[in-house]
mmCIF file of C-alpha atoms in Angstrom:
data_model
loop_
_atom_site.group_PDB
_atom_site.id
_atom_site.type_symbol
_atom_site.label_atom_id
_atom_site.label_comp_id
_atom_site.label_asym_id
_atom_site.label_seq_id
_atom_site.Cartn_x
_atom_site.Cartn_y
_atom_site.Cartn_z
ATOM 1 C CA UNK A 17 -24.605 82.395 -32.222
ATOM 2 C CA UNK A 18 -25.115 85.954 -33.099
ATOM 3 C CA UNK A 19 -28.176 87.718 -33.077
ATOM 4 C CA UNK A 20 -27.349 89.115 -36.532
ATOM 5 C CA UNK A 21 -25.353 87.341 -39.208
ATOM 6 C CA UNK A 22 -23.714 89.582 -42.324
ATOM 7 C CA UNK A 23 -22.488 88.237 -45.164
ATOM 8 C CA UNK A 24 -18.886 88.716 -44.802
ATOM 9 C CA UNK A 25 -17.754 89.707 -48.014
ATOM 10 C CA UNK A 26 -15.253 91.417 -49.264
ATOM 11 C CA UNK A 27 -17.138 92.032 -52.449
ATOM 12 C CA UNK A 28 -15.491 93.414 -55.884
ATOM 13 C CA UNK A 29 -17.282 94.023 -58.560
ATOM 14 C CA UNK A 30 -17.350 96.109 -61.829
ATOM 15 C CA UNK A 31 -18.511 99.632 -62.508
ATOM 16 C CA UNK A 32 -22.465 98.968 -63.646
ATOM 17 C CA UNK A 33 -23.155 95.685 -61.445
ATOM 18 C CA UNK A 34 -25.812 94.653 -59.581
ATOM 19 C CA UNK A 35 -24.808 94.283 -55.680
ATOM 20 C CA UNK A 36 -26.625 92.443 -53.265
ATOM 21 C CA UNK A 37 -25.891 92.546 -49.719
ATOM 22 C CA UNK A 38 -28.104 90.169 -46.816
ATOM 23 C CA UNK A 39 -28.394 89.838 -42.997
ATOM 24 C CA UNK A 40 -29.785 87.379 -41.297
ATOM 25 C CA UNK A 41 -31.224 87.505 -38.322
ATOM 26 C CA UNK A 42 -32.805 85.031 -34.804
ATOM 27 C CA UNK A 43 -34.853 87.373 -32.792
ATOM 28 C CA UNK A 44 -38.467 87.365 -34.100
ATOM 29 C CA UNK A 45 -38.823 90.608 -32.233
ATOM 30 C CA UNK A 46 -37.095 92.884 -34.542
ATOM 31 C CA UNK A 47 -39.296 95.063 -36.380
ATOM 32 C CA UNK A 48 -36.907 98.080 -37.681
ATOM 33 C CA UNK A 49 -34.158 97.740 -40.162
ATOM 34 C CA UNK A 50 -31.696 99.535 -41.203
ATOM 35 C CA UNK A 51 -28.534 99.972 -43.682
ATOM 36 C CA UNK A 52 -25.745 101.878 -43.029
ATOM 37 C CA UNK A 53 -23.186 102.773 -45.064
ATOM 38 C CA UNK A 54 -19.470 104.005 -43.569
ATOM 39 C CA UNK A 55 -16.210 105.224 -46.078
ATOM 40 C CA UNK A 56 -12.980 104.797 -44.724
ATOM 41 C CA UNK A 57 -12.332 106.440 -41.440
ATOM 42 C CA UNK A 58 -15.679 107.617 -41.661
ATOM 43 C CA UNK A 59 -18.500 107.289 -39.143
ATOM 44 C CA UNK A 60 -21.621 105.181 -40.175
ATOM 45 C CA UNK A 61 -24.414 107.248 -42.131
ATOM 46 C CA UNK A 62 -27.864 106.089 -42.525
ATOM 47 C CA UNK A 63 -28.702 104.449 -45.763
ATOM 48 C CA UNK A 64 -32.195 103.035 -46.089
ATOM 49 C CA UNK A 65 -34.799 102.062 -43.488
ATOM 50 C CA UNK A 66 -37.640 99.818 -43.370
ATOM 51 C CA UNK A 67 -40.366 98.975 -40.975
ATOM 52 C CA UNK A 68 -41.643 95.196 -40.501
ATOM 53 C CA UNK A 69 -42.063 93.425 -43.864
ATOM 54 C CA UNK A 70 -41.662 94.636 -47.362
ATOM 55 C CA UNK A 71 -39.681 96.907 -49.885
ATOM 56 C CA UNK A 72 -38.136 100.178 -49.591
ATOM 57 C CA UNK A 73 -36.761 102.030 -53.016
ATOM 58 C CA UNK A 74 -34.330 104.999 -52.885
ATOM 59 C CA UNK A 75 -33.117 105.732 -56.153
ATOM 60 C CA UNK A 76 -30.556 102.526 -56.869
ATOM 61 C CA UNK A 77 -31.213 101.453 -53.575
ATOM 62 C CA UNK A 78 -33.951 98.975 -52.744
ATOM 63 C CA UNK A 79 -33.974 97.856 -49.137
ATOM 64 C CA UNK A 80 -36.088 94.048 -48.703
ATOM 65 C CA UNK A 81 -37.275 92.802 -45.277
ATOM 66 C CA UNK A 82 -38.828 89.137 -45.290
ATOM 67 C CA UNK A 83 -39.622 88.767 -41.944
ATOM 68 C CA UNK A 84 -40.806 84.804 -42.186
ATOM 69 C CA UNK A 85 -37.651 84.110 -43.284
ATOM 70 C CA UNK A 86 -35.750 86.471 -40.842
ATOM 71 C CA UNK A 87 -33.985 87.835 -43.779
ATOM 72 C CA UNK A 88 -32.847 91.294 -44.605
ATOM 73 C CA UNK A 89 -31.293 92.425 -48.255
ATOM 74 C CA UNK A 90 -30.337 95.763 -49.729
ATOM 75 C CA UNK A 91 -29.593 95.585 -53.354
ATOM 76 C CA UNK A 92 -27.457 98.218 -55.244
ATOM 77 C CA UNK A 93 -28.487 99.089 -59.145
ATOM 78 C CA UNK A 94 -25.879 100.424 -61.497
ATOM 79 C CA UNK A 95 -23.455 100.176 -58.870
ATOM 80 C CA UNK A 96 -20.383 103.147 -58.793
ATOM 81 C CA UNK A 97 -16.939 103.702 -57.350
ATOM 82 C CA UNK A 98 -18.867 105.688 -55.137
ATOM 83 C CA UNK A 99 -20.303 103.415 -53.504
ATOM 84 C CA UNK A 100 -17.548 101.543 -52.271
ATOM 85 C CA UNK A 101 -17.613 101.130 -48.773
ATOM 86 C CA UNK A 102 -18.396 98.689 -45.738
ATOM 87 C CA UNK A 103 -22.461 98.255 -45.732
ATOM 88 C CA UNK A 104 -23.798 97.361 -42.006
ATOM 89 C CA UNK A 105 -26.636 96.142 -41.383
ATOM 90 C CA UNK A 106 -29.035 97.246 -38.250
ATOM 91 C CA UNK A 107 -31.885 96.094 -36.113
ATOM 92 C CA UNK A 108 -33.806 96.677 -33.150
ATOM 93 C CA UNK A 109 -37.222 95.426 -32.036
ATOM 94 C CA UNK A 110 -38.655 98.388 -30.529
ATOM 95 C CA UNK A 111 -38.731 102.364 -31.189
ATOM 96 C CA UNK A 112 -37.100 102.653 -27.584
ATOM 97 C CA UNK A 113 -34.917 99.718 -28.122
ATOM 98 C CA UNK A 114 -30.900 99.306 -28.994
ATOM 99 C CA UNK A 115 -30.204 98.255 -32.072
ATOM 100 C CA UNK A 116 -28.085 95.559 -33.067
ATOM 101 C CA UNK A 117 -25.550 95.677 -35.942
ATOM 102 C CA UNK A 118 -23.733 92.851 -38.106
ATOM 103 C CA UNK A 119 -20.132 92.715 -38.682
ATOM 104 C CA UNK A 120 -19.759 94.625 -41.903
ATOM 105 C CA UNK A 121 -19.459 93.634 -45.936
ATOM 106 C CA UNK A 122 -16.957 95.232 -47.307
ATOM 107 C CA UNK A 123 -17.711 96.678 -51.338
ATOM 108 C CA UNK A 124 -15.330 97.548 -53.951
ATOM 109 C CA UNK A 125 -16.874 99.281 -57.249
ATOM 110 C CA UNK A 126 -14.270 98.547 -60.028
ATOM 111 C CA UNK A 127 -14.253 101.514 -62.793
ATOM 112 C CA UNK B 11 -26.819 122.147 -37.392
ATOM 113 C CA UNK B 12 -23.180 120.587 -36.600
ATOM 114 C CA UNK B 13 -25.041 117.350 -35.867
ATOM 115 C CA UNK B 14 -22.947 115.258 -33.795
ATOM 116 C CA UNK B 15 -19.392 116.306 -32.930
ATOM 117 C CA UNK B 16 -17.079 114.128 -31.002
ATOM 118 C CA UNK B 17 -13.918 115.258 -29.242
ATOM 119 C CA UNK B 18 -10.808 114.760 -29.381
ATOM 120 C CA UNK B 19 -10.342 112.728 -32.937
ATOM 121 C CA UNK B 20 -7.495 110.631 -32.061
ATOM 122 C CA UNK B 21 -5.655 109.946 -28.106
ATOM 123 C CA UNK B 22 -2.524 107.698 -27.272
ATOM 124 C CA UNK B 23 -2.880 106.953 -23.671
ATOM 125 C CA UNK B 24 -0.527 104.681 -21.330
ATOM 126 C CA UNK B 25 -2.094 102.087 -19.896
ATOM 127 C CA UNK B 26 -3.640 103.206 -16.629
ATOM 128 C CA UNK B 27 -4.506 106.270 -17.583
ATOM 129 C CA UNK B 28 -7.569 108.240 -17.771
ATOM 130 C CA UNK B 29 -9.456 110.272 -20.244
ATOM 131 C CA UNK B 30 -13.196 111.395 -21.108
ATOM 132 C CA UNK B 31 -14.711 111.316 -24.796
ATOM 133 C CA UNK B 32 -17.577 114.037 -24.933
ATOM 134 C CA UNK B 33 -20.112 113.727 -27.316
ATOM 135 C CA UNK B 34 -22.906 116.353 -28.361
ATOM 136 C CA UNK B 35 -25.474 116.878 -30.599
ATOM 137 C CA UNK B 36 -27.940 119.816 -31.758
ATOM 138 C CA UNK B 37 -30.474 118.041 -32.831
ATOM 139 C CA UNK B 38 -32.769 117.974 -29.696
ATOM 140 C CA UNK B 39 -31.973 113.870 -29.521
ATOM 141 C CA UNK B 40 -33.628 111.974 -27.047
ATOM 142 C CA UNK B 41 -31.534 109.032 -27.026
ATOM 143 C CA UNK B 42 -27.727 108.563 -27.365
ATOM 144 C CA UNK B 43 -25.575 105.617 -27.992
ATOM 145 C CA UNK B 44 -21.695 105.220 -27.197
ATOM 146 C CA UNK B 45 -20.085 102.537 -29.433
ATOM 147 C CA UNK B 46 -16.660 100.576 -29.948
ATOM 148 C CA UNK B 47 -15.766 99.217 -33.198
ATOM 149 C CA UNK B 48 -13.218 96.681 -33.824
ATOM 150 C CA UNK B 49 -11.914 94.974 -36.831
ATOM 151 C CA UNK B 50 -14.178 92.390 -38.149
ATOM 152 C CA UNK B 51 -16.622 93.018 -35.216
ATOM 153 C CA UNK B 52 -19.188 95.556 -36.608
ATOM 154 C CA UNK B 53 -20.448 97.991 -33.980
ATOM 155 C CA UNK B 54 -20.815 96.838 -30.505
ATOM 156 C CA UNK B 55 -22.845 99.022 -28.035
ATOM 157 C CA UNK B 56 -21.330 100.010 -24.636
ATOM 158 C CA UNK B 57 -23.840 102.620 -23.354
ATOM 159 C CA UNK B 58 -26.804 104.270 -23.762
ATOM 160 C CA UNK B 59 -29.059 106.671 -22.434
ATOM 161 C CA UNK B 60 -32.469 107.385 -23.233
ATOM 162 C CA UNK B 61 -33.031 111.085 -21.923
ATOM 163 C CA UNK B 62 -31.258 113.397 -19.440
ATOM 164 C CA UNK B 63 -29.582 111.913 -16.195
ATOM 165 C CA UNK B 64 -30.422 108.561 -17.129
ATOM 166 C CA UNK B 65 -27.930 105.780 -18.448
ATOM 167 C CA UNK B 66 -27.903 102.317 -19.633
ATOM 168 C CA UNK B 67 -25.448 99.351 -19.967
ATOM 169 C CA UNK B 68 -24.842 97.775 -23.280
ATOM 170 C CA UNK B 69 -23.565 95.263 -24.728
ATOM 171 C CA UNK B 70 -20.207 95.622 -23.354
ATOM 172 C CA UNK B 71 -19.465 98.103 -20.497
ATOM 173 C CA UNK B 72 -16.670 97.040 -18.462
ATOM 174 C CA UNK B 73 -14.073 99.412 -18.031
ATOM 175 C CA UNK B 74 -16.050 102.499 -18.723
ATOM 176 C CA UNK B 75 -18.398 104.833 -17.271
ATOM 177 C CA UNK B 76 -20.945 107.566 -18.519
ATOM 178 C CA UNK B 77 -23.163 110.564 -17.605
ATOM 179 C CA UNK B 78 -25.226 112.216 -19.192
ATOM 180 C CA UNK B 79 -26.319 115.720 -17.467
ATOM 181 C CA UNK B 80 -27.135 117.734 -20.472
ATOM 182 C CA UNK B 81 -29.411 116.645 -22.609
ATOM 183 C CA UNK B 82 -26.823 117.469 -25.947
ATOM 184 C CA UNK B 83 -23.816 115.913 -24.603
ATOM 185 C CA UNK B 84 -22.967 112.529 -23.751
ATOM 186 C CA UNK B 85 -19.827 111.303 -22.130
ATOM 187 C CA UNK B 86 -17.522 108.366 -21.510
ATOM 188 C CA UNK B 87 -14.821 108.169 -19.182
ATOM 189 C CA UNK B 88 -12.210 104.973 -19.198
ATOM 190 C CA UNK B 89 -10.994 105.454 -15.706
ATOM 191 C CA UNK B 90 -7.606 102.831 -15.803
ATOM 192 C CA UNK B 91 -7.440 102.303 -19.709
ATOM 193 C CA UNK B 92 -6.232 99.095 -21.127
ATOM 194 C CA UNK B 93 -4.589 98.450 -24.722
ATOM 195 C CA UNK B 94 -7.765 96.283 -24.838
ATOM 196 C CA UNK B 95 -9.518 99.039 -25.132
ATOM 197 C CA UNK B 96 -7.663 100.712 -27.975
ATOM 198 C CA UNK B 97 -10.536 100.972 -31.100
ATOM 199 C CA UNK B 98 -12.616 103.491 -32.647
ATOM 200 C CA UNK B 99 -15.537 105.106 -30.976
ATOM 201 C CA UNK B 100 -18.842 106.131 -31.997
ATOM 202 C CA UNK B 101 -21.428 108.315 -30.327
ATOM 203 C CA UNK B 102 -24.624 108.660 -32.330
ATOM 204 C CA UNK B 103 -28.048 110.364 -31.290
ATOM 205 C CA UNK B 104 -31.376 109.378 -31.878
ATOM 206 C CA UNK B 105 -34.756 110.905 -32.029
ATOM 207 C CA UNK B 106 -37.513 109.295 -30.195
ATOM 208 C CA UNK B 107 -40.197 109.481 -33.302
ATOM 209 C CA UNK B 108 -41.360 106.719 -35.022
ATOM 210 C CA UNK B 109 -42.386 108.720 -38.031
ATOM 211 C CA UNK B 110 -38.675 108.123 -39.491
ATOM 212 C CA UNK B 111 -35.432 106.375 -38.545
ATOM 213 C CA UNK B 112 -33.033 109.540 -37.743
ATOM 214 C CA UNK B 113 -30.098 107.800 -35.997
ATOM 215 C CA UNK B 114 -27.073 109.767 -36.609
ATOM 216 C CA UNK B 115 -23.631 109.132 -35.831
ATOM 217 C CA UNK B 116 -20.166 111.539 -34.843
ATOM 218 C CA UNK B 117 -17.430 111.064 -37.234
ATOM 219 C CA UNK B 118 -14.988 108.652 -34.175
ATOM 220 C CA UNK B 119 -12.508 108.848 -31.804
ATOM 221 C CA UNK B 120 -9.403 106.595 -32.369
ATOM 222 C CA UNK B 121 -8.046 105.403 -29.248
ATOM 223 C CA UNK B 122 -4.855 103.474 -28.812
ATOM 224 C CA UNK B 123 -3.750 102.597 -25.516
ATOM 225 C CA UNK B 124 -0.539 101.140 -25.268
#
């Protein structure tokens, strides 16, 4: 079993929608987490990032760590063709540490 | 800043051959990260190194080797290449504060070995 599971997606959705994408995770020991977000042929840029529990809010972006529940989720407001892309999620469990990533999800923003 | 700059973009290499990706950064990183990534199999971390002359295995280093003697650049060598190791490689630097995540990553190096 993996240390991270990503939903695998693909996703589609319409122009407007609200996207949800979730890891899950079996270490206990992770305490940072992180979303990336990589276009085509593009390398991965850093999209939100949250230590230990809670809720992080970027403008559409809000980033949710439930750490009882080993469960990471970033949800996308108002969603745009922009932000069509693969969406990985990261951990690691210390500042030193390597983090690990999930597969990938795969969005589509339909105009 | 460039950030972090990979070279070359794309290589076709024969089987058995050799060839060294060079990373670097301008950011002052600490810490820097090679990665392979593979259809349907995310980003999976070959090695690391968490300062100057030192380096680390990851999750899957057989079949190449790194050094790292200046602290900006950050290289990996496949010394007998395989088409197993045809993918897409990422370098990315981190810095060692806590204050923020600032993981950043080069923009690849496709690799087909045939």
């Amino acid at each position: 079993q993996k240390e991270v599971e990503q939903d695998p997606g693909p996703l589609s959705v319409p122009e407007g929608a609200i996207v949800s994408l979730n890891c899950t995770y079996s270490n206990s020991a992770f305490q940072y987490f992180m979303w990336y977000r990589q276009y085509s042929r593009k390398g991965p840029e850093l999209l939100m990032y949250t230590y230990s529990s809670g809720n992080k809010e970027d403008g559409r972006f809000t980033a949710q760590v439930d750490k009882s529940s080993k469960y990471i989720s970033l949800f996308i407001r108002d969603s745009q063709p922009s932000d069509s892309a693969t969406y990985l999620c990261a951990m690691r469990g210390t500042n030193a540490g390597k983090s690990t990533f999930g597969d990938g999800t795969t969005l589509t923003v339909k105009p | 800043n460039a950030g972090v700059t990979q070279t070359p973009k794309f290589r076709v290499l024969k089987t058995g051959q050799s060839m060294t990706l060079l990373c670097a950064q301008d950011m002052n990183h600490e810490y820097m990260y090679w990665y392979r990534q593979d259809p349907g199999m995310g980003l999976r971390l070959i090695h690391y190194s968490v300062g100057e002359g030192t380096t680390a295995k990851g999750e899957v280093p057989d079949g190449y080797n790194v050094s790292r003697l200046k602290k900006q650049n950050f290289l990996l060598g496949l010394e007998s290449a395989a088409p197993s190791q045809t993918s897409v490689y990422f370098c990315a630097s981190r810095s060692k504060t806590t204050l923020r995540e600032t993981q950043y990553f080069g923009p690849g190096t496709r690799l087909l070995v045939l």
